[in-house]
Amino acid sequence: WGSEAHTTVGLIAQSFLLPRTQTFILSLLDSRYDGSIGAAAPWADEYRNTAEGRYSGAYHYIDTLDDPPNTCGVDLDRDCPSSHGCIVSAIANYTQRLGDESLGKDEQNKALKFLVHFLGDITQPLHASGHARGGNEVKVTFAGKHRSLHGIWDDDIPQYLLRSKYSDSITFWTQSLVDRIKANTLLTPKEEWTTCVDPDQAVRCATEWATDSNKYDCSYVYSALNDTSTDLSGEYFRNSVDIVELQVAKGGLRLAAWLNSVVTGEHGLSE
Ligand code: ADE
Ligand code: ZN
């Protein structure tokens, strides 16, 4: 995802954090973020573009070896090489590091910022696909502009949605998604989003999350391959909105449940 969707995932999560989790976050996060994991959520994308952060580039996705729309699926041994890792191993690693006080505050702070970002990215369907490098190599047109399929899911679709339905306000978008999470009126029931919330089983949980995202590649995302000449800001955009909103909401609720569980040892969500 781009910065809009990442920020929204963080802001949604924030509204479901338990007080103890919020206190823990406030004690770790850089003061410039003012205790807001929404504000901190895009950080890992800046970091991967620095010389120091280059190593973390592969942690943002899992390149599944599938052939959408015909075959989908995640196979961790096949798709997550131990040589450079992937989003599943990164979530497991930084979950462990977040809870390890012996590493010191700076390392726990970094682990928190990585987790807030990766629990967002793992819900972007094209971050759970290796086909054409997650759609980075698929050239498309969106609102008259030359883009990649990956880029429109990261940026253009969320931005177009924000502009057309939420007055360009991330606050409005967040509030609307929080309301619909509470009312349980998004595309799939929220109970299905948090079936795996066990930080001691992070590899298993993150593999389930990647598999869940990956199925949207076969069911919808790569339908764009059928006709690469049509501008995708029309019908393709309209049919993508329910999936994007579902996935962003899912990322937010899962992130809250995950952090609450790491901090309190219990599977709680506030209200
Ligand atoms: N680079 C290679 N594969 C990628 C993917 N699936 N998502 C983002 N960046 C990638
Ligand atoms: Zn990312």
Tab-separated table of N, CA, C and O and ligand atoms in Angstrom, residues 1 6 42 44-45 48 59-61 117-118 121 127 154, ligand 2:
chain	number	residue	atom	x	y	z
A	1	TRP	N	0.828	-1.190	0.000
A	1	TRP	CA	0.000	0.000	0.000
A	1	TRP	C	0.871	1.253	0.000
A	1	TRP	O	2.015	1.228	0.435
A	6	HIS	N	-1.747	2.938	4.317
A	6	HIS	CA	-0.987	2.591	5.529
A	6	HIS	C	-1.423	3.437	6.723
A	6	HIS	O	-1.607	2.929	7.830
A	42	PRO	N	3.703	4.710	7.446
A	42	PRO	CA	4.434	4.715	6.174
A	42	PRO	C	5.963	4.645	6.312
A	42	PRO	O	6.660	4.472	5.315
A	44	ALA	N	8.298	2.531	7.026
A	44	ALA	CA	9.098	1.443	6.448
A	44	ALA	C	9.326	1.608	4.948
A	44	ALA	O	10.301	1.069	4.400
A	45	ASP	N	8.450	2.357	4.269
A	45	ASP	CA	8.677	2.613	2.838
A	45	ASP	C	9.765	3.664	2.605
A	45	ASP	O	10.509	3.581	1.618
A	48	ARG	N	13.168	1.661	3.490
A	48	ARG	CA	13.683	0.711	2.508
A	48	ARG	C	14.450	1.420	1.389
A	48	ARG	O	15.266	0.812	0.701
A	59	TYR	N	10.956	-7.555	2.707
A	59	TYR	CA	10.053	-7.830	3.829
A	59	TYR	C	8.628	-7.312	3.588
A	59	TYR	O	7.738	-7.569	4.388
A	60	HIS	N	8.437	-6.556	2.503
A	60	HIS	CA	7.130	-5.929	2.255
A	60	HIS	C	6.162	-6.829	1.491
A	60	HIS	O	5.018	-6.438	1.264
A	61	TYR	N	6.617	-7.983	1.030
A	61	TYR	CA	5.752	-8.807	0.173
A	61	TYR	C	6.166	-10.274	0.242
A	61	TYR	O	7.204	-10.615	0.820
A	117	HIS	N	3.543	-1.422	9.650
A	117	HIS	CA	3.579	-1.354	8.187
A	117	HIS	C	3.265	-2.708	7.526
A	117	HIS	O	2.455	-2.785	6.615
A	118	PHE	N	3.879	-3.771	8.038
A	118	PHE	CA	3.733	-5.071	7.367
A	118	PHE	C	2.348	-5.696	7.583
A	118	PHE	O	1.850	-6.396	6.697
A	121	ASP	N	0.673	-4.018	4.695
A	121	ASP	CA	1.039	-4.534	3.365
A	121	ASP	C	0.514	-5.940	3.097
A	121	ASP	O	0.161	-6.269	1.957
A	127	HIS	N	0.724	-7.630	-2.781
A	127	HIS	CA	1.896	-7.902	-1.938
A	127	HIS	C	1.940	-9.372	-1.546
A	127	HIS	O	2.855	-9.803	-0.841
A	154	ASP	N	-1.679	0.059	-4.808
A	154	ASP	CA	-1.013	0.741	-3.690
A	154	ASP	C	-1.555	2.161	-3.502
A	154	ASP	O	-1.852	2.561	-2.375
B	2	ZN	ZN	5.428	-1.488	2.087
